[in-house]
mmCIF file of C-alpha atoms in Angstrom:
data_model
loop_
_atom_site.group_PDB
_atom_site.id
_atom_site.type_symbol
_atom_site.label_atom_id
_atom_site.label_comp_id
_atom_site.label_asym_id
_atom_site.label_seq_id
_atom_site.Cartn_x
_atom_site.Cartn_y
_atom_site.Cartn_z
ATOM 1 C CA UNK S 1 5.768 21.134 -3.627
ATOM 2 C CA UNK S 2 2.636 22.219 -5.311
ATOM 3 C CA UNK S 3 0.259 19.793 -6.987
ATOM 4 C CA UNK S 4 -3.576 20.078 -8.393
ATOM 5 C CA UNK S 5 -5.808 17.776 -10.453
ATOM 6 C CA UNK S 6 -9.068 18.566 -12.248
ATOM 7 C CA UNK S 7 -10.807 15.235 -11.589
ATOM 8 C CA UNK S 8 -14.328 14.198 -10.952
ATOM 9 C CA UNK S 9 -15.525 12.713 -7.377
ATOM 10 C CA UNK S 10 -15.324 9.460 -6.809
ATOM 11 C CA UNK S 11 -19.250 9.482 -6.026
ATOM 12 C CA UNK S 12 -19.808 10.705 -9.579
ATOM 13 C CA UNK S 13 -18.324 7.538 -11.568
ATOM 14 C CA UNK S 14 -19.446 4.559 -9.037
ATOM 15 C CA UNK S 15 -22.224 4.613 -6.610
ATOM 16 C CA UNK S 16 -21.129 3.051 -3.264
ATOM 17 C CA UNK S 17 -24.392 4.342 -1.393
ATOM 18 C CA UNK S 18 -21.880 6.694 0.813
ATOM 19 C CA UNK S 19 -19.876 3.743 2.066
ATOM 20 C CA UNK S 20 -16.136 3.182 1.180
ATOM 21 C CA UNK S 21 -15.615 1.610 -2.222
ATOM 22 C CA UNK S 22 -14.558 -1.937 -1.932
ATOM 23 C CA UNK S 23 -12.789 -3.479 -4.899
ATOM 24 C CA UNK S 24 -12.473 -7.560 -4.309
ATOM 25 C CA UNK S 25 -11.527 -10.435 -6.524
ATOM 26 C CA UNK S 26 -8.687 -12.901 -7.012
ATOM 27 C CA UNK S 27 -4.982 -11.924 -7.528
ATOM 28 C CA UNK S 28 -4.817 -13.530 -11.048
ATOM 29 C CA UNK S 29 -7.669 -15.067 -13.073
ATOM 30 C CA UNK S 30 -6.817 -18.876 -13.268
ATOM 31 C CA UNK S 31 -9.764 -20.431 -14.911
ATOM 32 C CA UNK S 32 -13.304 -19.342 -16.108
ATOM 33 C CA UNK S 33 -14.692 -21.438 -13.240
ATOM 34 C CA UNK S 34 -12.807 -19.990 -10.413
ATOM 35 C CA UNK S 35 -13.532 -16.490 -11.899
ATOM 36 C CA UNK S 36 -17.127 -17.256 -11.657
ATOM 37 C CA UNK S 37 -17.326 -19.017 -8.556
ATOM 38 C CA UNK S 38 -15.113 -16.370 -6.656
ATOM 39 C CA UNK S 39 -17.304 -13.540 -8.047
ATOM 40 C CA UNK S 40 -20.567 -15.195 -6.939
ATOM 41 C CA UNK S 41 -19.493 -15.457 -3.633
ATOM 42 C CA UNK S 42 -18.223 -12.036 -3.353
ATOM 43 C CA UNK S 43 -21.440 -10.489 -4.647
ATOM 44 C CA UNK S 44 -23.276 -12.703 -1.886
ATOM 45 C CA UNK S 45 -21.566 -11.287 0.910
ATOM 46 C CA UNK S 46 -22.942 -7.996 -0.127
ATOM 47 C CA UNK S 47 -19.806 -5.790 0.669
ATOM 48 C CA UNK S 48 -17.851 -5.332 -2.402
ATOM 49 C CA UNK S 49 -18.749 -2.975 -5.340
ATOM 50 C CA UNK S 50 -16.238 -3.865 -8.033
ATOM 51 C CA UNK S 51 -14.487 -7.221 -8.974
ATOM 52 C CA UNK S 52 -10.960 -7.309 -9.710
ATOM 53 C CA UNK S 53 -8.676 -9.804 -11.133
ATOM 54 C CA UNK S 54 -5.022 -9.881 -12.630
ATOM 55 C CA UNK S 55 -4.982 -10.616 -16.146
ATOM 56 C CA UNK S 56 -1.173 -9.592 -16.893
ATOM 57 C CA UNK S 57 0.961 -10.412 -14.003
ATOM 58 C CA UNK S 58 4.343 -8.395 -13.864
ATOM 59 C CA UNK S 59 6.621 -11.339 -12.442
ATOM 60 C CA UNK S 60 10.319 -10.552 -10.599
ATOM 61 C CA UNK S 61 11.651 -13.546 -12.544
ATOM 62 C CA UNK S 62 10.520 -15.378 -15.538
ATOM 63 C CA UNK S 63 8.910 -18.626 -15.191
ATOM 64 C CA UNK S 64 6.544 -17.729 -12.660
ATOM 65 C CA UNK S 65 3.049 -17.584 -13.600
ATOM 66 C CA UNK S 66 2.199 -14.348 -15.520
ATOM 67 C CA UNK S 67 -1.279 -14.362 -16.029
ATOM 68 C CA UNK S 68 -3.846 -15.647 -18.587
ATOM 69 C CA UNK S 69 -3.952 -12.420 -20.920
ATOM 70 C CA UNK S 70 -6.434 -11.985 -23.278
ATOM 71 C CA UNK S 71 -7.960 -15.508 -22.748
ATOM 72 C CA UNK S 72 -9.125 -14.482 -19.420
ATOM 73 C CA UNK S 73 -10.901 -11.318 -20.518
ATOM 74 C CA UNK S 74 -14.033 -13.176 -21.830
ATOM 75 C CA UNK S 75 -14.117 -14.481 -18.166
ATOM 76 C CA UNK S 76 -14.507 -11.028 -16.832
ATOM 77 C CA UNK S 77 -17.178 -10.413 -19.254
ATOM 78 C CA UNK S 78 -19.204 -13.758 -18.197
ATOM 79 C CA UNK S 79 -18.682 -12.201 -14.421
ATOM 80 C CA UNK S 80 -20.265 -9.109 -15.260
ATOM 81 C CA UNK S 81 -23.062 -10.799 -16.839
ATOM 82 C CA UNK S 82 -23.668 -12.852 -13.870
ATOM 83 C CA UNK S 83 -23.131 -10.535 -10.924
ATOM 84 C CA UNK S 84 -23.862 -7.343 -12.800
ATOM 85 C CA UNK S 85 -20.902 -5.945 -11.020
ATOM 86 C CA UNK S 86 -18.194 -3.831 -12.826
ATOM 87 C CA UNK S 87 -14.765 -5.402 -13.385
ATOM 88 C CA UNK S 88 -11.152 -3.831 -13.126
ATOM 89 C CA UNK S 89 -7.868 -4.931 -14.142
ATOM 90 C CA UNK S 90 -4.254 -3.781 -14.252
ATOM 91 C CA UNK S 91 -2.711 -2.403 -17.282
ATOM 92 C CA UNK S 92 0.908 -2.160 -18.273
ATOM 93 C CA UNK S 93 0.832 -1.240 -21.760
ATOM 94 C CA UNK S 94 -1.341 0.520 -24.464
ATOM 95 C CA UNK S 95 -1.878 -2.791 -25.814
ATOM 96 C CA UNK S 96 -3.500 -3.711 -22.500
ATOM 97 C CA UNK S 97 -5.649 -0.873 -22.266
ATOM 98 C CA UNK S 98 -6.987 -2.014 -25.868
ATOM 99 C CA UNK S 99 -7.831 -5.209 -24.960
ATOM 100 C CA UNK S 100 -9.267 -4.596 -21.639
ATOM 101 C CA UNK S 101 -11.785 -1.719 -23.238
ATOM 102 C CA UNK S 102 -12.621 -3.981 -26.197
ATOM 103 C CA UNK S 103 -13.821 -6.735 -23.658
ATOM 104 C CA UNK S 104 -15.640 -3.925 -21.377
ATOM 105 C CA UNK S 105 -13.302 -3.653 -18.380
ATOM 106 C CA UNK S 106 -14.823 -0.843 -16.283
ATOM 107 C CA UNK S 107 -11.882 0.345 -14.320
ATOM 108 C CA UNK S 108 -7.794 0.192 -15.085
ATOM 109 C CA UNK S 109 -5.323 0.341 -12.448
ATOM 110 C CA UNK S 110 -1.902 0.648 -12.990
ATOM 111 C CA UNK S 111 0.631 -1.213 -10.864
ATOM 112 C CA UNK S 112 3.355 -0.097 -8.915
ATOM 113 C CA UNK S 113 6.253 -1.420 -11.311
ATOM 114 C CA UNK S 114 4.587 0.528 -13.921
ATOM 115 C CA UNK S 115 4.083 3.832 -11.778
ATOM 116 C CA UNK S 116 7.860 3.660 -11.172
ATOM 117 C CA UNK S 117 8.671 4.735 -14.680
ATOM 118 C CA UNK S 118 7.352 7.934 -16.192
ATOM 119 C CA UNK S 119 7.978 6.822 -19.961
ATOM 120 C CA UNK S 120 5.507 3.951 -19.477
ATOM 121 C CA UNK S 121 3.122 6.153 -17.702
ATOM 122 C CA UNK S 122 3.264 8.502 -20.252
ATOM 123 C CA UNK S 123 2.813 5.887 -23.068
ATOM 124 C CA UNK S 124 -0.452 4.892 -20.878
ATOM 125 C CA UNK S 125 -1.855 8.346 -20.623
ATOM 126 C CA UNK S 126 -1.380 9.144 -24.574
ATOM 127 C CA UNK S 127 -3.236 5.923 -25.077
ATOM 128 C CA UNK S 128 -5.857 6.806 -22.626
ATOM 129 C CA UNK S 129 -6.807 10.416 -24.551
ATOM 130 C CA UNK S 130 -10.214 10.657 -25.106
ATOM 131 C CA UNK S 131 -11.258 7.517 -23.678
ATOM 132 C CA UNK S 132 -13.843 7.681 -20.546
ATOM 133 C CA UNK S 133 -12.896 5.199 -18.295
ATOM 134 C CA UNK S 134 -12.003 5.212 -14.436
ATOM 135 C CA UNK S 135 -8.097 5.085 -13.607
ATOM 136 C CA UNK S 136 -6.199 3.713 -10.182
ATOM 137 C CA UNK S 137 -2.797 4.757 -9.847
ATOM 138 C CA UNK S 138 -0.703 2.271 -7.319
ATOM 139 C CA UNK S 139 2.004 4.103 -5.536
ATOM 140 C CA UNK S 140 5.395 3.452 -6.983
ATOM 141 C CA UNK S 141 7.531 0.580 -5.632
ATOM 142 C CA UNK S 142 10.034 2.748 -3.919
ATOM 143 C CA UNK S 143 8.975 5.383 -1.733
ATOM 144 C CA UNK S 144 8.981 8.451 -4.032
ATOM 145 C CA UNK S 145 6.007 10.867 -3.612
ATOM 146 C CA UNK S 146 6.811 13.025 -6.519
ATOM 147 C CA UNK S 147 6.747 9.906 -8.963
ATOM 148 C CA UNK S 148 3.217 9.204 -7.752
ATOM 149 C CA UNK S 149 1.962 12.618 -8.106
ATOM 150 C CA UNK S 150 3.692 12.617 -11.246
ATOM 151 C CA UNK S 151 2.032 9.802 -12.539
ATOM 152 C CA UNK S 152 -1.711 11.071 -11.660
ATOM 153 C CA UNK S 153 -0.406 14.498 -13.162
ATOM 154 C CA UNK S 154 0.466 12.758 -16.554
ATOM 155 C CA UNK S 155 -2.976 11.065 -16.878
ATOM 156 C CA UNK S 156 -5.025 13.995 -15.786
ATOM 157 C CA UNK S 157 -3.237 15.981 -18.370
ATOM 158 C CA UNK S 158 -4.071 13.505 -21.177
ATOM 159 C CA UNK S 159 -7.939 14.061 -19.930
ATOM 160 C CA UNK S 160 -8.521 11.383 -17.535
ATOM 161 C CA UNK S 161 -10.603 12.611 -14.772
ATOM 162 C CA UNK S 162 -12.072 9.347 -13.074
ATOM 163 C CA UNK S 163 -8.901 9.535 -11.280
ATOM 164 C CA UNK S 164 -7.699 7.680 -7.968
ATOM 165 C CA UNK S 165 -4.616 6.236 -6.395
ATOM 166 C CA UNK S 166 -4.055 3.149 -4.618
ATOM 167 C CA UNK S 167 -1.846 2.716 -1.667
ATOM 168 C CA UNK S 168 0.051 -0.440 -1.469
ATOM 169 C CA UNK S 169 2.764 0.032 0.412
ATOM 170 C CA UNK S 170 6.700 0.428 -0.268
ATOM 171 C CA UNK S 171 9.617 -1.764 -0.587
ATOM 172 C CA UNK S 172 12.087 -1.383 1.799
ATOM 173 C CA UNK S 173 15.206 -2.937 2.865
ATOM 174 C CA UNK S 174 14.119 -2.726 6.760
ATOM 175 C CA UNK S 175 13.041 -5.846 8.030
ATOM 176 C CA UNK S 176 9.549 -5.424 9.020
ATOM 177 C CA UNK S 177 6.276 -7.974 9.411
ATOM 178 C CA UNK S 178 4.681 -6.491 6.009
ATOM 179 C CA UNK S 179 5.483 -7.413 2.705
ATOM 180 C CA UNK S 180 5.507 -3.862 1.952
ATOM 181 C CA UNK S 181 5.840 -1.016 4.485
ATOM 182 C CA UNK S 182 3.146 1.034 4.854
ATOM 183 C CA UNK S 183 4.672 4.311 5.007
ATOM 184 C CA UNK S 184 1.522 6.126 5.863
ATOM 185 C CA UNK S 185 3.088 9.427 6.104
ATOM 186 C CA UNK S 186 3.517 9.413 2.278
ATOM 187 C CA UNK S 187 -0.046 8.477 1.886
ATOM 188 C CA UNK S 188 -1.049 11.351 4.160
ATOM 189 C CA UNK S 189 1.078 13.922 2.452
ATOM 190 C CA UNK S 190 -0.528 13.000 -1.069
ATOM 191 C CA UNK S 191 -4.098 13.304 0.784
ATOM 192 C CA UNK S 192 -2.967 16.833 2.363
ATOM 193 C CA UNK S 193 -1.429 18.037 -0.990
ATOM 194 C CA UNK S 194 -4.461 16.579 -3.382
ATOM 195 C CA UNK S 195 -7.477 16.517 -0.986
ATOM 196 C CA UNK S 196 -10.033 16.057 -3.791
ATOM 197 C CA UNK S 197 -7.827 12.548 -5.080
ATOM 198 C CA UNK S 198 -9.574 9.617 -3.946
ATOM 199 C CA UNK S 199 -7.330 7.106 -2.041
ATOM 200 C CA UNK S 200 -7.735 3.510 -1.834
ATOM 201 C CA UNK S 201 -5.914 1.236 0.854
ATOM 202 C CA UNK S 202 -4.412 -1.897 -0.667
ATOM 203 C CA UNK S 203 -4.004 -3.939 2.528
ATOM 204 C CA UNK S 204 -3.168 -7.404 0.660
ATOM 205 C CA UNK S 205 -0.149 -5.999 -0.907
ATOM 206 C CA UNK S 206 1.013 -4.198 2.440
ATOM 207 C CA UNK S 207 0.470 -7.308 4.386
ATOM 208 C CA UNK S 208 1.824 -10.357 2.528
ATOM 209 C CA UNK S 209 -0.052 -12.337 4.965
ATOM 210 C CA UNK S 210 -3.929 -12.883 6.029
ATOM 211 C CA UNK S 211 -3.200 -12.368 9.669
ATOM 212 C CA UNK S 212 -2.416 -8.831 9.253
ATOM 213 C CA UNK S 213 -4.875 -7.742 6.718
ATOM 214 C CA UNK S 214 -7.639 -6.614 9.178
ATOM 215 C CA UNK S 215 -4.871 -4.330 11.206
ATOM 216 C CA UNK S 216 -3.789 -2.924 7.871
ATOM 217 C CA UNK S 217 -7.717 -2.242 6.485
ATOM 218 C CA UNK S 218 -8.663 -0.452 9.820
ATOM 219 C CA UNK S 219 -5.777 1.715 9.884
ATOM 220 C CA UNK S 220 -6.533 2.698 6.219
ATOM 221 C CA UNK S 221 -10.163 3.338 7.207
ATOM 222 C CA UNK S 222 -9.074 5.423 10.320
ATOM 223 C CA UNK S 223 -6.933 7.497 8.150
ATOM 224 C CA UNK S 224 -10.355 8.282 6.010
ATOM 225 C CA UNK S 225 -9.569 6.613 3.012
ATOM 226 C CA UNK S 226 -12.209 6.411 0.250
ATOM 227 C CA UNK S 227 -12.162 2.490 0.065
ATOM 228 C CA UNK S 228 -9.980 -0.666 -0.003
ATOM 229 C CA UNK S 229 -9.092 -3.172 -2.794
ATOM 230 C CA UNK S 230 -8.522 -6.369 -1.362
ATOM 231 C CA UNK S 231 -7.557 -10.046 -2.761
ATOM 232 C CA UNK S 232 -9.982 -12.729 -2.607
ATOM 233 C CA UNK S 233 -10.219 -16.373 -3.710
ATOM 234 C CA UNK S 234 -12.265 -19.558 -3.587
ATOM 235 C CA UNK S 235 -9.595 -21.475 -2.101
ATOM 236 C CA UNK S 236 -6.859 -19.100 -1.437
ATOM 237 C CA UNK S 237 -4.458 -22.129 -0.409
ATOM 238 C CA UNK S 238 -4.377 -23.158 -4.243
ATOM 239 C CA UNK S 239 -4.300 -19.961 -5.772
ATOM 240 C CA UNK S 240 -1.610 -19.616 -8.589
ATOM 241 C CA UNK S 241 -0.241 -16.487 -7.255
ATOM 242 C CA UNK S 242 0.233 -14.641 -3.888
ATOM 243 C CA UNK S 243 -1.897 -17.427 -2.013
ATOM 244 C CA UNK S 244 -0.991 -16.344 1.704
ATOM 245 C CA UNK S 245 -2.512 -12.633 1.519
ATOM 246 C CA UNK S 246 -5.827 -13.689 -0.102
ATOM 247 C CA UNK S 247 -8.901 -14.536 1.763
ATOM 248 C CA UNK S 248 -12.128 -16.875 0.845
ATOM 249 C CA UNK S 249 -15.034 -14.684 0.019
ATOM 250 C CA UNK S 250 -16.636 -15.479 3.128
ATOM 251 C CA UNK S 251 -13.685 -14.804 5.264
ATOM 252 C CA UNK S 252 -13.505 -11.394 3.624
ATOM 253 C CA UNK S 253 -17.312 -10.692 4.289
ATOM 254 C CA UNK S 254 -16.549 -11.355 8.055
ATOM 255 C CA UNK S 255 -13.661 -8.893 7.992
ATOM 256 C CA UNK S 256 -15.246 -6.191 6.144
ATOM 257 C CA UNK S 257 -18.266 -6.526 8.456
ATOM 258 C CA UNK S 258 -15.880 -6.041 11.728
ATOM 259 C CA UNK S 259 -14.064 -3.276 10.212
ATOM 260 C CA UNK S 260 -15.158 0.461 11.492
ATOM 261 C CA UNK S 261 -15.915 3.084 9.350
ATOM 262 C CA UNK S 262 -15.368 6.481 10.894
ATOM 263 C CA UNK S 263 -17.251 9.341 10.207
ATOM 264 C CA UNK S 264 -16.448 12.469 8.557
ATOM 265 C CA UNK S 265 -14.563 14.912 10.948
ATOM 266 C CA UNK S 266 -16.706 18.040 10.047
ATOM 267 C CA UNK S 267 -19.734 19.436 11.712
ATOM 268 C CA UNK S 268 -21.114 19.673 15.334
ATOM 269 C CA UNK S 269 -22.010 15.805 15.132
ATOM 270 C CA UNK S 270 -18.330 14.805 14.197
ATOM 271 C CA UNK S 271 -14.917 14.986 15.621
ATOM 272 C CA UNK S 272 -13.225 18.396 15.290
ATOM 273 C CA UNK S 273 -10.666 18.963 12.557
ATOM 274 C CA UNK S 274 -8.183 19.160 15.305
ATOM 275 C CA UNK S 275 -8.634 15.476 16.405
ATOM 276 C CA UNK S 276 -8.224 14.220 13.072
ATOM 277 C CA UNK S 277 -4.903 16.066 12.850
ATOM 278 C CA UNK S 278 -4.025 14.487 16.294
ATOM 279 C CA UNK S 279 -5.424 10.688 14.923
ATOM 280 C CA UNK S 280 -2.919 11.120 12.120
ATOM 281 C CA UNK S 281 -0.166 12.137 14.453
ATOM 282 C CA UNK S 282 -0.927 8.950 16.438
ATOM 283 C CA UNK S 283 -0.760 6.762 13.500
ATOM 284 C CA UNK S 284 2.816 8.432 12.439
ATOM 285 C CA UNK S 285 3.840 7.917 16.037
ATOM 286 C CA UNK S 286 2.908 4.117 16.154
ATOM 287 C CA UNK S 287 4.865 3.546 12.734
ATOM 288 C CA UNK S 288 7.724 5.442 14.521
ATOM 289 C CA UNK S 289 7.937 3.128 17.292
ATOM 290 C CA UNK S 290 7.320 -0.095 14.860
ATOM 291 C CA UNK S 291 10.499 1.638 13.081
ATOM 292 C CA UNK S 292 12.641 1.707 16.353
ATOM 293 C CA UNK S 293 11.475 -2.007 17.521
ATOM 294 C CA UNK S 294 12.755 -2.959 13.917
ATOM 295 C CA UNK S 295 15.795 -1.097 14.593
ATOM 296 C CA UNK S 296 16.406 -2.713 18.097
ATOM 297 C CA UNK S 297 16.081 -5.975 16.627
ATOM 298 C CA UNK S 298 18.715 -5.400 14.452
ATOM 299 C CA UNK S 299 20.850 -4.081 17.380
ATOM 300 C CA UNK S 300 20.254 -7.482 19.160
ATOM 301 C CA UNK S 301 21.526 -9.526 16.128
ATOM 302 C CA UNK S 302 24.699 -6.752 15.987
ATOM 303 C CA UNK S 303 25.080 -7.384 19.855
ATOM 304 C CA UNK S 304 25.301 -11.472 19.518
ATOM 305 C CA UNK S 305 27.710 -10.720 16.506
ATOM 306 C CA UNK S 306 30.115 -8.741 18.715
ATOM 307 C CA UNK S 307 29.864 -10.895 21.485
ATOM 308 C CA UNK S 308 30.669 -14.208 19.388
ATOM 309 C CA UNK S 309 33.740 -12.019 18.012
ATOM 310 C CA UNK S 310 34.853 -10.399 21.400
ATOM 311 C CA UNK S 311 34.137 -6.810 20.460
ATOM 312 C CA UNK S 312 33.244 -4.140 22.545
ATOM 313 C CA UNK S 313 29.578 -2.899 22.739
ATOM 314 C CA UNK S 314 30.531 0.837 22.520
ATOM 315 C CA UNK S 315 32.602 2.349 19.581
ATOM 316 C CA UNK S 316 33.384 6.157 19.717
ATOM 317 C CA UNK S 317 34.157 6.220 16.105
ATOM 318 C CA UNK S 318 30.683 4.423 15.201
ATOM 319 C CA UNK S 319 28.978 6.917 17.445
ATOM 320 C CA UNK S 320 30.275 10.051 15.924
ATOM 321 C CA UNK S 321 29.345 8.512 12.413
ATOM 322 C CA UNK S 322 25.978 8.332 13.455
ATOM 323 C CA UNK S 323 25.449 11.842 14.973
ATOM 324 C CA UNK S 324 27.073 13.340 11.886
ATOM 325 C CA UNK S 325 25.218 11.311 9.381
ATOM 326 C CA UNK S 326 21.949 11.454 10.922
ATOM 327 C CA UNK S 327 22.437 15.369 11.473
ATOM 328 C CA UNK S 328 22.904 15.659 7.633
ATOM 329 C CA UNK S 329 19.590 13.668 7.205
ATOM 330 C CA UNK S 330 17.537 15.682 9.360
ATOM 331 C CA UNK S 331 18.722 18.956 7.946
ATOM 332 C CA UNK S 332 17.581 17.377 4.380
ATOM 333 C CA UNK S 333 14.366 17.176 5.716
ATOM 334 C CA UNK S 334 14.023 20.448 7.300
ATOM 335 C CA UNK S 335 14.095 18.803 11.015
ATOM 336 C CA UNK S 336 15.698 21.117 13.695
ATOM 337 C CA UNK S 337 19.564 20.163 14.411
ATOM 338 C CA UNK S 338 19.037 19.873 18.236
ATOM 339 C CA UNK S 339 16.120 17.452 18.022
ATOM 340 C CA UNK S 340 18.251 14.959 15.420
ATOM 341 C CA UNK S 341 21.015 15.494 17.760
ATOM 342 C CA UNK S 342 19.224 14.783 20.965
ATOM 343 C CA UNK S 343 17.021 11.952 19.345
ATOM 344 C CA UNK S 344 20.096 9.971 18.341
ATOM 345 C CA UNK S 345 22.259 10.232 21.144
ATOM 346 C CA UNK S 346 18.909 8.608 23.091
ATOM 347 C CA UNK S 347 18.764 5.890 20.554
ATOM 348 C CA UNK S 348 22.278 5.260 20.266
ATOM 349 C CA UNK S 349 22.697 5.022 24.280
ATOM 350 C CA UNK S 350 19.565 2.556 24.455
ATOM 351 C CA UNK S 351 21.263 0.718 21.458
ATOM 352 C CA UNK S 352 24.331 0.315 23.835
ATOM 353 C CA UNK S 353 22.244 -0.422 26.809
ATOM 354 C CA UNK S 354 20.467 -3.229 24.830
ATOM 355 C CA UNK S 355 23.819 -4.725 23.456
ATOM 356 C CA UNK S 356 25.386 -4.695 26.753
ATOM 357 C CA UNK S 357 22.270 -6.547 28.234
ATOM 358 C CA UNK S 358 22.565 -9.029 25.289
ATOM 359 C CA UNK S 359 26.076 -9.762 25.938
ATOM 360 C CA UNK S 360 25.797 -10.034 29.718
ATOM 361 C CA UNK S 361 22.900 -12.676 29.624
ATOM 362 C CA UNK S 362 24.882 -14.804 27.287
ATOM 363 C CA UNK S 363 27.969 -14.799 29.420
ATOM 364 C CA UNK S 364 26.056 -15.024 32.582
#
């Protein structure tokens, strides 16, 4: 899939003094006092370049807090005046864009639920024609690289040249420890296809819990992301939305201090391009093992069900089904048939071993 964008480098529209861009602030703007206190504390920590806040909050079900809307935009004006820092908000329709720009918002981002719909993205692109404002595009909810690239292309074709992507992870039926599966391989492919595109990591929405933020932020920096967007609240446990994934400004400052920013991979003083590729392989291998571990966890549940219903661990029809379906999946992904066949024979036999182990432990 060929792709190209006519965009300006990140350094031309925001000065980070050569450091990764950091966008920080509460999930939602709740009150003017909350915004000012949070933003002031973030500024005092000295790591962030932009203050973010959710003004319009798309929620899965009605009745949840859906943001303060236009009433919160003057609060962001006050934040800009008090801190001197630019502010960023999410927009989901042309009216949001009009209001955000009316109140002097500096950076717009498009959320995952909007990116997934090309009709919505085109409406936003049309509304942004002739407007010189940076726009960041979150990956779509579902793991579809073409949708993500398509959204970026629509905006670029409308004349948006200050453009970037936000990698916030993907919804996944598979059980993982994260709120949204990172699926780093998709972001890596995006960076490979569009090397000029700034990519910002969103560990908050990947993690869903504070405990995983450092791990995910560090992995994003290890992959040479251009920055991070992280949620921070003066009192996270009392936040009106996404309380469990927000950090206090002080905790955020400490985490950012502890993160390691890797050097660029070119030149005699840096690691070779070969080492960069190997680093990406290492990350994918880690994700592969995490996926395998999640699969084996489900196998254990399957073994318990079989044990309780007196069903044998090995079923030949299921084994044949696994080999046949995975062969088809592998073919669609341009993988060698022998690789897929041998891999799933090994995985299935390990599954049988695990099931037998669980069933025998219980019966012993």
